[in-house]
Tab-separated table of C-alpha atoms in Angstrom:
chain	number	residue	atom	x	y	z
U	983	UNK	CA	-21.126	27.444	-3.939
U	984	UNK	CA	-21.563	23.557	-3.225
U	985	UNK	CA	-20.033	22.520	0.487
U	986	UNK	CA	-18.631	19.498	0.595
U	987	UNK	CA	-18.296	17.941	4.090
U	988	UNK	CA	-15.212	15.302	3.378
U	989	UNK	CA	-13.324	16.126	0.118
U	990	UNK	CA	-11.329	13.442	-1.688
U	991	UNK	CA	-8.692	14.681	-4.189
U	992	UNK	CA	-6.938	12.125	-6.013
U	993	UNK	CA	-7.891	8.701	-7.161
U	994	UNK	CA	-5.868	5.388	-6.925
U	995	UNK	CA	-5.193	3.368	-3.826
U	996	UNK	CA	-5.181	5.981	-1.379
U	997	UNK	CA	-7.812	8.253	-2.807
U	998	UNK	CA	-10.068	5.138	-2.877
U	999	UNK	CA	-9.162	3.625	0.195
U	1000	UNK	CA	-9.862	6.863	2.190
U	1001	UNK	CA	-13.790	6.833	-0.186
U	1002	UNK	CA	-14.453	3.521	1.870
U	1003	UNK	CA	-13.607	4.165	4.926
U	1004	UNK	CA	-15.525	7.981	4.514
U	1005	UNK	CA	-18.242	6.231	2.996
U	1006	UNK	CA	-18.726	4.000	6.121
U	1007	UNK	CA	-18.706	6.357	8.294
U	1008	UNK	CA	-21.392	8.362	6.767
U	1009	UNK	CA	-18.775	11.359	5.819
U	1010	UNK	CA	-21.402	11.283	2.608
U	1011	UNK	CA	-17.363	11.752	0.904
U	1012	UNK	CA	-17.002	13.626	-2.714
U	1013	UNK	CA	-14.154	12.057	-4.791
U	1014	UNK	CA	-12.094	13.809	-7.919
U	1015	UNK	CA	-10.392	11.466	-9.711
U	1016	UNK	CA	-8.114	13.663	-10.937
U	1017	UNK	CA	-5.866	13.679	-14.351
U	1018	UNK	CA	-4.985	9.804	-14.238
U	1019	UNK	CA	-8.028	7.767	-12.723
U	1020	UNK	CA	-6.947	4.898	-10.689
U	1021	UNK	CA	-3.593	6.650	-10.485
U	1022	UNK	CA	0.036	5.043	-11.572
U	1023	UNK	CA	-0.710	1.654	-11.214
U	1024	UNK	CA	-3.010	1.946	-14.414
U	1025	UNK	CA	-0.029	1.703	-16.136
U	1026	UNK	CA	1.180	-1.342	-14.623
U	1027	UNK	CA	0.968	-4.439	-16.233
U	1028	UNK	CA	0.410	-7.065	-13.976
U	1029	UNK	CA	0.262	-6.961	-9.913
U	1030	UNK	CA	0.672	-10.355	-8.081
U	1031	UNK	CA	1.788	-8.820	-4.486
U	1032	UNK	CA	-1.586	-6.879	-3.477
U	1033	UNK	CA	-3.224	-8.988	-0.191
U	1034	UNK	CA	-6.395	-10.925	-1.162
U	1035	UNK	CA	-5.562	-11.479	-5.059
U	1036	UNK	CA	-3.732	-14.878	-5.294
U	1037	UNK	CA	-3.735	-14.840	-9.092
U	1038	UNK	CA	-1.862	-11.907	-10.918
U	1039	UNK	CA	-4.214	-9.363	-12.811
U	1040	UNK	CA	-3.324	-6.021	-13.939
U	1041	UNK	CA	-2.949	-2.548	-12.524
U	1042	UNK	CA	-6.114	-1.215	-14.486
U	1043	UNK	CA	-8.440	-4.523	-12.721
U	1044	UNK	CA	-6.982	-3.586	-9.601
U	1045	UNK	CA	-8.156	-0.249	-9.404
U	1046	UNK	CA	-11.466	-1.266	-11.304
U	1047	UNK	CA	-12.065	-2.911	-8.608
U	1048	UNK	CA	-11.421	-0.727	-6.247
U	1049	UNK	CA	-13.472	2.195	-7.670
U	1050	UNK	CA	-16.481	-0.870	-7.801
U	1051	UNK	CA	-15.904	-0.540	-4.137
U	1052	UNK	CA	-16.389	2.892	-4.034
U	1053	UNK	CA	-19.121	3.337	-5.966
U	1054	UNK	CA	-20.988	0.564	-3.935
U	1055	UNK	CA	-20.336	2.569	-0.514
U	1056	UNK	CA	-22.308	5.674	-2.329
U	1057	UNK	CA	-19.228	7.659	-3.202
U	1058	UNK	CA	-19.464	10.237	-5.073
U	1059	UNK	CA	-16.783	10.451	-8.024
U	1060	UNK	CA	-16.329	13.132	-10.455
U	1061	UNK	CA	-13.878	13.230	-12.993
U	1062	UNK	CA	-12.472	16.858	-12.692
U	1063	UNK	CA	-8.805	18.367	-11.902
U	1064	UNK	CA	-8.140	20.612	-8.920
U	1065	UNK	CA	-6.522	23.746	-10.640
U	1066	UNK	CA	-6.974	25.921	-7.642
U	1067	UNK	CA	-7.113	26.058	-3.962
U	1068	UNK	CA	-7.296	28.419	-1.253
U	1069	UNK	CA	-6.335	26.637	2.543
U	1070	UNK	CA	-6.455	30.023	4.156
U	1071	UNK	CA	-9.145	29.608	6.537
U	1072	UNK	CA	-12.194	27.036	6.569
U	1073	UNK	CA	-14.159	25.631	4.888
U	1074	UNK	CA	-11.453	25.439	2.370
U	1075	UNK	CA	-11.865	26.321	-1.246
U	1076	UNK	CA	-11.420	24.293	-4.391
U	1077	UNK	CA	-11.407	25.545	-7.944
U	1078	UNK	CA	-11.825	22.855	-10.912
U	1079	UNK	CA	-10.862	22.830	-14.128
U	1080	UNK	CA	-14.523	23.213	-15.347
U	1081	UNK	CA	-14.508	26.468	-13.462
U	1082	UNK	CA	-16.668	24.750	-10.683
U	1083	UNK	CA	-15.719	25.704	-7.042
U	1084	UNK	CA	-16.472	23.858	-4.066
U	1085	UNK	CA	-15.936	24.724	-0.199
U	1086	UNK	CA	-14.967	21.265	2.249
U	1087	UNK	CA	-14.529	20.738	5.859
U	1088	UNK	CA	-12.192	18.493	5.595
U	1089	UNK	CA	-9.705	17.244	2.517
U	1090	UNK	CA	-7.740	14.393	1.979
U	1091	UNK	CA	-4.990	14.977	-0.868
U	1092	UNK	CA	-4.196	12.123	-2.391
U	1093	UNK	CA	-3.009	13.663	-5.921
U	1094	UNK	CA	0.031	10.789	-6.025
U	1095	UNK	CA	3.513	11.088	-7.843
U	1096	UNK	CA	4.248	11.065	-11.366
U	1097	UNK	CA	7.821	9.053	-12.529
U	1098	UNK	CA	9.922	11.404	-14.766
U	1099	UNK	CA	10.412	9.980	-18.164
U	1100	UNK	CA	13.011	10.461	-20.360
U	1101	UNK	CA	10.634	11.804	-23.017
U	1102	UNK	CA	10.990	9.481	-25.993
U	1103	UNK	CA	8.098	7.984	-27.597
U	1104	UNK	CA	9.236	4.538	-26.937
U	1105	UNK	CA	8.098	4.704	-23.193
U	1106	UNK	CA	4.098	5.382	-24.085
U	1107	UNK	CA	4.375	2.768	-26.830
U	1108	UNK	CA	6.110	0.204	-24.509
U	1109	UNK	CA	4.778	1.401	-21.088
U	1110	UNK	CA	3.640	-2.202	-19.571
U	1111	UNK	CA	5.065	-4.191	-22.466
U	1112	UNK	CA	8.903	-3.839	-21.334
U	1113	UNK	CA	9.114	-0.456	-20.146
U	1114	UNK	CA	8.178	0.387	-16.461
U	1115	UNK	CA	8.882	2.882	-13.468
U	1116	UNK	CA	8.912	0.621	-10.491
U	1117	UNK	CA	11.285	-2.128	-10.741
U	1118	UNK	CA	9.714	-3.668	-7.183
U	1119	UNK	CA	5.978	-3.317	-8.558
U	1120	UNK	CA	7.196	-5.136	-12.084
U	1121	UNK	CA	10.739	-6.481	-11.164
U	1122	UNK	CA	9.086	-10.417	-10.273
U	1123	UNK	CA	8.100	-10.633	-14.319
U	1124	UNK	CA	12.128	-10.826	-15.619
U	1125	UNK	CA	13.394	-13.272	-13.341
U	1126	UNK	CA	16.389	-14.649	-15.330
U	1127	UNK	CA	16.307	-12.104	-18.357
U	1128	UNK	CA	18.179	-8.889	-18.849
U	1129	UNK	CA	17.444	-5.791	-18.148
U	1130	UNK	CA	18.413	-2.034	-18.182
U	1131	UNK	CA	18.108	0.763	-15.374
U	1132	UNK	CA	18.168	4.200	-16.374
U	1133	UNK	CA	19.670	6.908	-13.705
U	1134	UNK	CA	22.930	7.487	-11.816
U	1135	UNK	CA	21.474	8.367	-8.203
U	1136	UNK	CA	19.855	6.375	-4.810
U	1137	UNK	CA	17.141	5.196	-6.615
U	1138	UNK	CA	18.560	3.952	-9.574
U	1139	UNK	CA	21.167	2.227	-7.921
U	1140	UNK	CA	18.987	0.690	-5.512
U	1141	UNK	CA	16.476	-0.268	-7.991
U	1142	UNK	CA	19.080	-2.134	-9.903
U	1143	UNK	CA	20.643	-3.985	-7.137
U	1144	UNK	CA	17.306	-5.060	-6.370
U	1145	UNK	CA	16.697	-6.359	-9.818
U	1146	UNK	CA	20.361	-8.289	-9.790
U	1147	UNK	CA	18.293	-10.090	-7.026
U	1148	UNK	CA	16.041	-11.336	-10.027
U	1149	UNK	CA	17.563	-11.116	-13.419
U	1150	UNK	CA	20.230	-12.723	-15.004
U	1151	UNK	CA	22.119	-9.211	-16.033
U	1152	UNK	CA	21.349	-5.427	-15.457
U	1153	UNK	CA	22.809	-2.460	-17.433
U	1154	UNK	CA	22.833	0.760	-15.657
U	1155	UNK	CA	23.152	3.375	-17.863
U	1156	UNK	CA	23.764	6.449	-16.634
U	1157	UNK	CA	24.571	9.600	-19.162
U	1158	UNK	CA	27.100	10.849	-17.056
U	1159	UNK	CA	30.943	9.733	-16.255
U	1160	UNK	CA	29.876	9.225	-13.105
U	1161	UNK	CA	27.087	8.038	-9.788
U	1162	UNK	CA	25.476	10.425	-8.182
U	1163	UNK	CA	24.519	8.011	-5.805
U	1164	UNK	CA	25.360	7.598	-1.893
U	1165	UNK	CA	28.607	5.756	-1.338
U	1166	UNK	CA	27.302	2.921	-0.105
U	1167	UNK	CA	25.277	2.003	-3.044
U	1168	UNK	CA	27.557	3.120	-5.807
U	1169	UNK	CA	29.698	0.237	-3.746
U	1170	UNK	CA	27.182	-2.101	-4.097
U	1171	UNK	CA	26.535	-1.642	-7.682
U	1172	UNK	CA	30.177	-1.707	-8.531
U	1173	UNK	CA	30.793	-4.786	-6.310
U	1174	UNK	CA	27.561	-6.628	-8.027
U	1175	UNK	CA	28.761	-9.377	-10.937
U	1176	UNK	CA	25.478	-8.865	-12.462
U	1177	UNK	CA	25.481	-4.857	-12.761
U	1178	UNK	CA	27.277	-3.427	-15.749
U	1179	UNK	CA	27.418	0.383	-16.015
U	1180	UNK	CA	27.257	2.097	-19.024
U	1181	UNK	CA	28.845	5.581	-18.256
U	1182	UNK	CA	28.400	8.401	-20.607
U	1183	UNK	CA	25.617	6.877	-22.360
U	1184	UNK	CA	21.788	7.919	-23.080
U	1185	UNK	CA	19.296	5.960	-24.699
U	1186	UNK	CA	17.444	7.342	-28.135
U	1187	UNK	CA	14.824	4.738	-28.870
U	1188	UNK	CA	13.450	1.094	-27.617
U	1189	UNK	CA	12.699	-1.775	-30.329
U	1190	UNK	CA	10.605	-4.985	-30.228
U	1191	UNK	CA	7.660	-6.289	-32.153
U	1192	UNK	CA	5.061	-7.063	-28.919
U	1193	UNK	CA	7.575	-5.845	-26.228
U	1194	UNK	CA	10.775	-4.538	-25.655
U	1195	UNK	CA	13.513	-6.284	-27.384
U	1196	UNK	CA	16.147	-3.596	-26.708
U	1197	UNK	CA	17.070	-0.320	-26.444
U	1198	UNK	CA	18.813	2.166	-29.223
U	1199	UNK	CA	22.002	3.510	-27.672
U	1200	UNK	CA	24.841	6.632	-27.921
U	1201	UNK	CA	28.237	7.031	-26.243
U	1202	UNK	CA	29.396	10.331	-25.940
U	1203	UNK	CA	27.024	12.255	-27.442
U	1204	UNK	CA	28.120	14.871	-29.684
U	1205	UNK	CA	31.832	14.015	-28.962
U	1206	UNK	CA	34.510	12.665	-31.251
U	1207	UNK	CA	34.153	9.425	-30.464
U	1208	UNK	CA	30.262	9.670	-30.194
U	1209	UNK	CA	28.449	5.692	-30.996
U	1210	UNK	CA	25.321	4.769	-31.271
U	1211	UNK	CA	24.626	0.907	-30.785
U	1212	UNK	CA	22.052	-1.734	-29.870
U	1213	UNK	CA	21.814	-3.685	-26.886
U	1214	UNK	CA	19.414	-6.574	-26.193
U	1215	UNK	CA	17.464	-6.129	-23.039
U	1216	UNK	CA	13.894	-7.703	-22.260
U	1217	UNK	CA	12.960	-4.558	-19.924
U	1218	UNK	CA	13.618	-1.315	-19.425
U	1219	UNK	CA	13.322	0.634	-15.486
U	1220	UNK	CA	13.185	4.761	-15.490
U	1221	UNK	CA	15.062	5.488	-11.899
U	1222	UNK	CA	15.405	9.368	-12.748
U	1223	UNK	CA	13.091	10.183	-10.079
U	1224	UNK	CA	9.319	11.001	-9.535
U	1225	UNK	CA	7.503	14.471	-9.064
U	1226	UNK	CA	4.886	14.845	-6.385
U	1227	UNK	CA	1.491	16.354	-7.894
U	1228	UNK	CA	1.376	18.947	-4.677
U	1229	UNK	CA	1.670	21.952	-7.086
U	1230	UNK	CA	-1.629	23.435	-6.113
U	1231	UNK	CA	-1.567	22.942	-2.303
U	1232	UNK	CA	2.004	23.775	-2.060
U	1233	UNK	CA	1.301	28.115	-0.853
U	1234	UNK	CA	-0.510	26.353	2.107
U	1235	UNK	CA	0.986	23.119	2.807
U	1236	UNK	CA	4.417	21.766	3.981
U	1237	UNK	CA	6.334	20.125	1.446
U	1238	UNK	CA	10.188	19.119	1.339
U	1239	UNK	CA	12.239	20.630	-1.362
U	1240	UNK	CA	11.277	18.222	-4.205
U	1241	UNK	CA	7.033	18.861	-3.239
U	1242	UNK	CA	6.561	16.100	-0.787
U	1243	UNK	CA	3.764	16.392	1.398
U	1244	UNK	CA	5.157	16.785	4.975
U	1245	UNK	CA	3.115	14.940	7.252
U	1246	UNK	CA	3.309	14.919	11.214
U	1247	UNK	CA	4.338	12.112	13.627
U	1248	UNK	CA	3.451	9.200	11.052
U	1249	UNK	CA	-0.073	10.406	10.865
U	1250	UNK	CA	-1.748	11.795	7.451
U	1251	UNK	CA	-2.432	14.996	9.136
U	1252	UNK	CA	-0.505	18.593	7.290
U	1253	UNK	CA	0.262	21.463	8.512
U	1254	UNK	CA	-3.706	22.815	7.736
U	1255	UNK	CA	-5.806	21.521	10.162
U	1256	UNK	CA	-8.373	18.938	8.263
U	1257	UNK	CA	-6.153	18.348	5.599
U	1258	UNK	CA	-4.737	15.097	5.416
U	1259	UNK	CA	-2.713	13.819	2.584
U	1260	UNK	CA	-2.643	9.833	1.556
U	1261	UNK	CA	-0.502	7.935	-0.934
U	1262	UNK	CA	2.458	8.908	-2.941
U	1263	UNK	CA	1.968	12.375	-2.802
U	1264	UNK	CA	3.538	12.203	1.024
U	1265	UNK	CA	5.252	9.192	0.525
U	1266	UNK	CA	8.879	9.296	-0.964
U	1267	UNK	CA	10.256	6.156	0.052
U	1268	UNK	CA	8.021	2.989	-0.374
U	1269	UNK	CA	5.745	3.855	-3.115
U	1270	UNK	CA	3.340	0.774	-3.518
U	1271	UNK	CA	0.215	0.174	-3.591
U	1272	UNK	CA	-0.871	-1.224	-0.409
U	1273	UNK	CA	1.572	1.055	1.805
U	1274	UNK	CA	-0.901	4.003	-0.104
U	1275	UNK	CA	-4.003	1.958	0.502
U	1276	UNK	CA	-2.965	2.269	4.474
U	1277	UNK	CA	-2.563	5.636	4.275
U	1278	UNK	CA	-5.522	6.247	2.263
U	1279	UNK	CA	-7.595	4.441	5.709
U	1280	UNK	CA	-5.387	6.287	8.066
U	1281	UNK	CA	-6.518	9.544	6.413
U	1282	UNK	CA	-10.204	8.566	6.452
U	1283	UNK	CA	-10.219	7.918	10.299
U	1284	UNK	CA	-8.263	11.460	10.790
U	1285	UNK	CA	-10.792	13.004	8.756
U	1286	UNK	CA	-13.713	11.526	10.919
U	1287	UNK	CA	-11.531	12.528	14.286
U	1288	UNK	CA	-11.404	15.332	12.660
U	1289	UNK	CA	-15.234	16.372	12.057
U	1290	UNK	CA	-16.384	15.403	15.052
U	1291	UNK	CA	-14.042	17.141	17.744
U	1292	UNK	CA	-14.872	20.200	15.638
U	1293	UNK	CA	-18.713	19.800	15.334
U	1294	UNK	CA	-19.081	19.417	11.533
Protein backbone atom coordinates (compact mmCIF):
# COMPACT_ATOMS: atom_id res chain seq x y z
CA UNK A 1 0.00 0.00 0.00
CA UNK A 2 1.51 3.52 -1.08
CA UNK A 3 2.44 5.85 2.22
CA UNK A 4 1.94 9.11 1.77
CA UNK A 5 3.84 11.43 4.18
CA UNK A 6 1.44 14.77 3.95
CA UNK A 7 -2.01 13.98 2.43
CA UNK A 8 -4.09 16.72 0.82
CA UNK A 9 -7.84 16.00 0.41
CA UNK A 10 -9.75 18.54 -1.28
CA UNK A 11 -8.91 21.03 -3.93
CA UNK A 12 -9.79 24.81 -4.10
CA UNK A 13 -8.29 27.58 -2.05
CA UNK A 14 -7.51 25.77 0.94
CA UNK A 15 -6.55 22.44 -0.52
CA UNK A 16 -4.12 24.42 -2.75
CA UNK A 17 -2.93 26.81 -0.42
CA UNK A 18 -1.93 24.08 2.13
CA UNK A 19 0.04 22.14 -1.54
CA UNK A 20 2.34 25.36 -1.42
CA UNK A 21 3.15 25.77 1.69
CA UNK A 22 3.75 21.53 1.96
CA UNK A 23 5.52 21.79 -1.13
CA UNK A 24 8.03 24.33 0.35
CA UNK A 25 8.71 22.70 3.03
CA UNK A 26 9.70 19.57 1.36
CA UNK A 27 6.45 17.59 2.88
CA UNK A 28 6.91 15.98 -0.92
CA UNK A 29 2.59 16.64 -0.36
CA UNK A 30 -0.01 14.27 -2.43
CA UNK A 31 -3.15 16.25 -3.47
CA UNK A 32 -6.86 14.71 -4.45
CA UNK A 33 -8.76 17.04 -6.05
CA UNK A 34 -11.72 15.61 -5.22
CA UNK A 35 -15.39 15.64 -7.01
CA UNK A 36 -15.29 19.49 -8.00
CA UNK A 37 -11.58 20.57 -8.87
CA UNK A 38 -10.82 24.01 -7.83
CA UNK A 39 -13.81 23.69 -5.53
CA UNK A 40 -17.06 26.22 -5.43
CA UNK A 41 -15.58 29.09 -6.75
CA UNK A 42 -15.46 27.27 -10.26
CA UNK A 43 -18.78 28.19 -10.44
CA UNK A 44 -18.37 31.72 -9.84
CA UNK A 45 -18.45 34.08 -12.42
CA UNK A 46 -16.26 36.76 -11.82
CA UNK A 47 -13.99 37.53 -8.53
CA UNK A 48 -12.68 41.16 -8.15
CA UNK A 49 -11.98 40.98 -4.15
CA UNK A 50 -9.05 38.23 -4.07
CA UNK A 51 -5.53 40.28 -2.91
CA UNK A 52 -3.06 40.66 -5.83
CA UNK A 53 -5.72 40.59 -8.85
CA UNK A 54 -6.68 44.27 -9.53
CA UNK A 55 -8.71 43.38 -12.61
CA UNK A 56 -11.81 41.00 -12.16
CA UNK A 57 -11.39 37.42 -13.77
CA UNK A 58 -13.38 34.47 -13.03
CA UNK A 59 -13.62 31.78 -10.40
CA UNK A 60 -12.33 28.99 -12.88
CA UNK A 61 -8.82 31.53 -13.72
CA UNK A 62 -8.53 31.91 -10.18
CA UNK A 63 -8.12 28.52 -9.27
CA UNK A 64 -6.22 27.80 -12.65
CA UNK A 65 -3.96 29.68 -11.34
CA UNK A 66 -3.66 28.47 -8.31
CA UNK A 67 -3.31 24.77 -9.26
CA UNK A 68 -0.30 26.41 -11.85
CA UNK A 69 1.12 27.15 -8.49
CA UNK A 70 0.90 23.90 -7.31
CA UNK A 71 2.02 22.07 -9.92
CA UNK A 72 5.19 24.35 -10.13
CA UNK A 73 6.08 23.55 -6.30
CA UNK A 74 6.12 19.61 -7.47
CA UNK A 75 2.73 18.74 -6.07
CA UNK A 76 1.42 15.90 -6.72
CA UNK A 77 -2.40 16.02 -7.87
CA UNK A 78 -4.60 13.21 -8.63
CA UNK A 79 -7.99 13.44 -9.59
CA UNK A 80 -9.70 10.74 -7.35
CA UNK A 81 -12.59 10.89 -4.52
CA UNK A 82 -11.99 9.77 -0.95
CA UNK A 83 -14.85 7.14 -0.45
CA UNK A 84 -13.31 5.68 2.62
CA UNK A 85 -11.26 6.34 5.60
CA UNK A 86 -10.12 4.75 8.63
CA UNK A 87 -8.53 7.56 11.46
CA UNK A 88 -8.24 4.82 14.01
CA UNK A 89 -4.67 4.76 14.61
CA UNK A 90 -1.64 5.98 12.32
CA UNK A 91 -0.65 6.16 9.56
CA UNK A 92 -4.18 6.75 8.62
CA UNK A 93 -5.95 4.99 5.83
CA UNK A 94 -7.60 6.27 2.70
CA UNK A 95 -9.75 4.35 0.28
CA UNK A 96 -10.47 5.96 -3.34
CA UNK A 97 -12.97 5.60 -5.55
CA UNK A 98 -10.69 3.65 -8.00
CA UNK A 99 -10.34 1.14 -5.22
CA UNK A 100 -6.74 2.54 -4.56
CA UNK A 101 -5.76 2.84 -0.82
CA UNK A 102 -3.19 4.90 0.58
CA UNK A 103 -1.73 5.19 4.29
CA UNK A 104 -0.54 9.22 5.40
CA UNK A 105 1.14 10.67 8.33
CA UNK A 106 -0.48 13.49 8.29
CA UNK A 107 -3.92 14.83 6.40
CA UNK A 108 -5.27 18.00 5.74
CA UNK A 109 -9.16 17.83 4.85
CA UNK A 110 -10.07 20.35 2.88
CA UNK A 111 -13.23 18.59 1.11
CA UNK A 112 -15.22 22.27 1.27
CA UNK A 113 -19.11 22.86 1.43
CA UNK A 114 -21.60 22.35 -1.13
CA UNK A 115 -24.76 25.21 -1.27
CA UNK A 116 -28.14 23.34 -1.28
CA UNK A 117 -30.08 24.04 -4.37
CA UNK A 118 -33.49 24.06 -4.84
CA UNK A 119 -33.22 21.38 -7.54
CA UNK A 120 -34.64 22.94 -10.69
CA UNK A 121 -32.83 22.88 -13.83
CA UNK A 122 -32.73 26.56 -14.10
CA UNK A 123 -29.83 26.84 -11.49
CA UNK A 124 -27.15 24.57 -13.71
CA UNK A 125 -28.33 26.41 -16.82
CA UNK A 126 -28.01 29.89 -15.14
CA UNK A 127 -25.32 29.09 -12.48
CA UNK A 128 -22.87 32.28 -13.11
CA UNK A 129 -25.19 33.94 -15.60
CA UNK A 130 -27.81 35.27 -12.86
CA UNK A 131 -28.02 32.56 -10.52
CA UNK A 132 -25.44 32.29 -7.61
CA UNK A 133 -24.91 30.96 -3.91
CA UNK A 134 -22.90 33.69 -2.33
CA UNK A 135 -24.44 36.98 -2.54
CA UNK A 136 -20.95 38.60 -0.91
CA UNK A 137 -18.68 36.62 -3.54
CA UNK A 138 -21.21 37.91 -6.57
CA UNK A 139 -23.36 40.62 -4.77
CA UNK A 140 -20.75 43.78 -6.27
CA UNK A 141 -22.06 42.70 -10.08
CA UNK A 142 -26.03 44.05 -9.44
CA UNK A 143 -25.37 47.23 -7.96
CA UNK A 144 -28.62 49.12 -8.79
CA UNK A 145 -30.68 46.10 -10.32
CA UNK A 146 -33.11 43.77 -8.68
CA UNK A 147 -32.74 40.86 -7.26
CA UNK A 148 -34.30 37.81 -5.44
CA UNK A 149 -33.10 35.80 -2.22
CA UNK A 150 -34.36 32.49 -1.71
CA UNK A 151 -34.70 31.19 2.15
CA UNK A 152 -36.48 32.27 5.34
CA UNK A 153 -33.53 31.76 7.98
CA UNK A 154 -29.99 33.74 9.28
CA UNK A 155 -28.50 33.41 6.17
CA UNK A 156 -31.00 34.39 3.91
CA UNK A 157 -31.92 37.27 5.75
CA UNK A 158 -28.53 38.41 6.17
CA UNK A 159 -27.61 37.80 2.68
CA UNK A 160 -30.40 40.00 1.56
CA UNK A 161 -29.84 42.87 3.80
CA UNK A 162 -26.48 42.80 2.55
CA UNK A 163 -27.56 42.98 -1.02
CA UNK A 164 -30.18 46.06 -0.12
CA UNK A 165 -26.65 47.56 0.54
CA UNK A 166 -26.16 47.19 -3.36
CA UNK A 167 -29.26 46.78 -5.38
CA UNK A 168 -31.99 48.84 -6.11
CA UNK A 169 -34.78 46.12 -4.78
CA UNK A 170 -34.59 42.55 -3.22
CA UNK A 171 -37.43 39.96 -3.06
CA UNK A 172 -37.13 37.45 -0.38
CA UNK A 173 -39.09 34.71 -1.04
CA UNK A 174 -39.54 32.43 1.39
CA UNK A 175 -42.18 29.30 0.88
CA UNK A 176 -43.38 29.57 4.18
CA UNK A 177 -45.89 32.15 6.10
CA UNK A 178 -43.22 32.94 8.00
CA UNK A 179 -38.93 33.74 9.03
CA UNK A 180 -37.21 31.36 10.54
CA UNK A 181 -34.68 33.73 11.14
CA UNK A 182 -33.20 35.29 14.54
CA UNK A 183 -35.21 38.26 15.71
CA UNK A 184 -32.92 40.63 15.07
CA UNK A 185 -32.64 40.06 11.44
CA UNK A 186 -36.22 39.26 10.61
CA UNK A 187 -36.31 43.11 12.14
CA UNK A 188 -33.96 44.23 9.86
CA UNK A 189 -35.44 42.77 6.83
CA UNK A 190 -38.87 43.96 7.71
CA UNK A 191 -37.58 47.47 8.62
CA UNK A 192 -35.48 47.57 5.11
CA UNK A 193 -37.48 49.84 2.22
CA UNK A 194 -35.70 47.84 -0.27
CA UNK A 195 -36.65 44.15 1.01
CA UNK A 196 -40.01 42.83 -0.09
CA UNK A 197 -41.02 39.38 1.20
CA UNK A 198 -42.83 37.09 -0.67
CA UNK A 199 -44.41 34.69 1.97
CA UNK A 200 -45.86 31.45 0.93
CA UNK A 201 -44.21 31.42 -2.30
CA UNK A 202 -41.65 28.93 -4.17
CA UNK A 203 -40.08 29.43 -7.32
CA UNK A 204 -40.67 26.73 -10.41
CA UNK A 205 -38.40 27.97 -13.15
CA UNK A 206 -35.88 31.05 -14.11
CA UNK A 207 -36.15 32.76 -17.74
CA UNK A 208 -33.74 34.92 -19.79
CA UNK A 209 -32.09 34.60 -23.15
CA UNK A 210 -28.07 35.08 -21.95
CA UNK A 211 -28.94 35.50 -18.19
CA UNK A 212 -31.52 35.61 -15.83
CA UNK A 213 -34.35 37.79 -16.69
CA UNK A 214 -36.68 36.47 -13.97
CA UNK A 215 -37.95 33.91 -12.11
CA UNK A 216 -41.36 31.67 -12.66
CA UNK A 217 -43.41 31.96 -9.49
CA UNK A 218 -46.50 30.11 -7.26
CA UNK A 219 -48.47 31.36 -4.25
CA UNK A 220 -49.91 28.87 -2.25
CA UNK A 221 -49.14 25.93 -3.78
CA UNK A 222 -51.76 23.46 -4.13
CA UNK A 223 -54.25 25.74 -2.24
CA UNK A 224 -57.41 27.42 -3.44
CA UNK A 225 -56.06 30.40 -4.19
CA UNK A 226 -52.76 28.82 -5.58
CA UNK A 227 -50.92 31.58 -8.54
CA UNK A 228 -48.31 31.22 -10.49
CA UNK A 229 -46.72 34.56 -11.86
CA UNK A 230 -43.60 36.22 -13.25
CA UNK A 231 -41.42 38.57 -11.66
CA UNK A 232 -38.51 40.47 -13.25
CA UNK A 233 -35.31 40.07 -11.36
CA UNK A 234 -31.65 40.37 -12.89
CA UNK A 235 -30.25 37.71 -10.21
CA UNK A 236 -31.16 35.13 -8.28
CA UNK A 237 -29.20 34.15 -4.46
CA UNK A 238 -29.90 30.37 -2.96
CA UNK A 239 -29.67 31.20 1.07
CA UNK A 240 -31.17 27.63 2.00
CA UNK A 241 -28.00 26.65 3.46
CA UNK A 242 -24.77 24.67 2.56
CA UNK A 243 -23.71 20.98 3.47
CA UNK A 244 -20.20 20.29 4.64
CA UNK A 245 -18.52 17.35 2.50
CA UNK A 246 -17.21 15.69 6.05
CA UNK A 247 -19.33 12.54 5.36
CA UNK A 248 -16.40 10.22 5.26
CA UNK A 249 -14.31 11.55 8.21
CA UNK A 250 -17.28 12.14 10.29
CA UNK A 251 -16.91 8.24 12.61
CA UNK A 252 -13.50 9.84 13.56
CA UNK A 253 -13.71 13.46 13.56
CA UNK A 254 -15.64 16.20 15.51
CA UNK A 255 -18.25 17.81 13.66
CA UNK A 256 -21.27 20.09 14.88
CA UNK A 257 -24.70 18.86 14.15
CA UNK A 258 -24.95 20.05 10.50
CA UNK A 259 -21.08 18.15 9.67
CA UNK A 260 -18.83 21.03 10.41
CA UNK A 261 -15.42 20.24 11.08
CA UNK A 262 -14.74 21.19 14.75
CA UNK A 263 -11.48 22.63 15.01
CA UNK A 264 -9.51 23.61 18.31
CA UNK A 265 -8.52 27.07 19.67
CA UNK A 266 -8.59 28.80 16.07
CA UNK A 267 -6.03 26.39 14.83
CA UNK A 268 -6.75 23.75 11.84
CA UNK A 269 -5.92 20.99 14.13
CA UNK A 270 -9.20 18.02 14.84
CA UNK A 271 -9.74 15.98 17.26
CA UNK A 272 -7.16 13.14 15.40
CA UNK A 273 -3.89 14.10 15.96
CA UNK A 274 -2.28 15.07 12.31
CA UNK A 275 -5.41 15.81 10.89
CA UNK A 276 -6.03 19.22 10.13
CA UNK A 277 -8.96 20.48 8.22
CA UNK A 278 -8.78 23.87 5.90
CA UNK A 279 -11.50 25.81 4.10
CA UNK A 280 -15.20 25.55 4.13
CA UNK A 281 -15.40 22.27 5.34
CA UNK A 282 -14.61 23.86 9.08
CA UNK A 283 -15.70 27.09 8.29
CA UNK A 284 -19.49 27.98 8.70
CA UNK A 285 -19.46 31.55 8.94
CA UNK A 286 -17.23 33.50 6.42
CA UNK A 287 -16.99 31.27 3.51
CA UNK A 288 -14.63 33.09 0.96
CA UNK A 289 -11.98 32.48 -0.70
CA UNK A 290 -9.11 34.07 0.89
CA UNK A 291 -10.38 33.40 4.63
CA UNK A 292 -9.95 29.40 3.11
CA UNK A 293 -6.68 30.26 1.46
CA UNK A 294 -5.47 31.25 5.27
CA UNK A 295 -6.57 28.31 6.56
CA UNK A 296 -5.33 26.23 3.86
CA UNK A 297 -1.43 27.89 5.07
CA UNK A 298 -2.35 27.55 8.66
CA UNK A 299 -2.94 23.82 8.05
CA UNK A 300 0.30 23.38 6.09
CA UNK A 301 2.50 24.82 8.98
CA UNK A 302 0.45 22.44 11.58
CA UNK A 303 1.14 19.67 9.40
CA UNK A 304 4.99 20.43 9.32
CA UNK A 305 4.80 21.08 13.40
CA UNK A 306 3.27 18.22 13.19
CA UNK A 307 5.89 15.75 11.41
CA UNK A 308 8.63 16.89 12.98
CA UNK A 309 7.80 16.77 16.86
CA UNK A 310 6.75 13.23 15.94
CA UNK A 311 9.83 12.13 13.86
CA UNK A 312 8.17 11.49 10.45
Amino acid sequence: MEHIKCLIIGSGPAGYTAAIYASRANLNPVLYEGIQPGGQLTITDMIENFPGHPEELSGQDLMDLMREQVDKFGTEIREHICVKSDLSSRPYKFTFDDGSEVTADAVIIATGASAKFLGLDDEKKYMGAGVSACATCDGFFYRKKVVAVVGGGDTACGEACYLAGLASKVYLIVRKPFLRASKILQQRVNDNPKIEVLYETNTEGLYGEDGVEGAHLVFRKGENDERHYDLPIDGFFLAIGHKPNSDVFRPWIETDEIGYIITKDNTPCTNVPGVFAAGDVADPTYRQAIVAAGSGCKAAMEAERYLAENSL
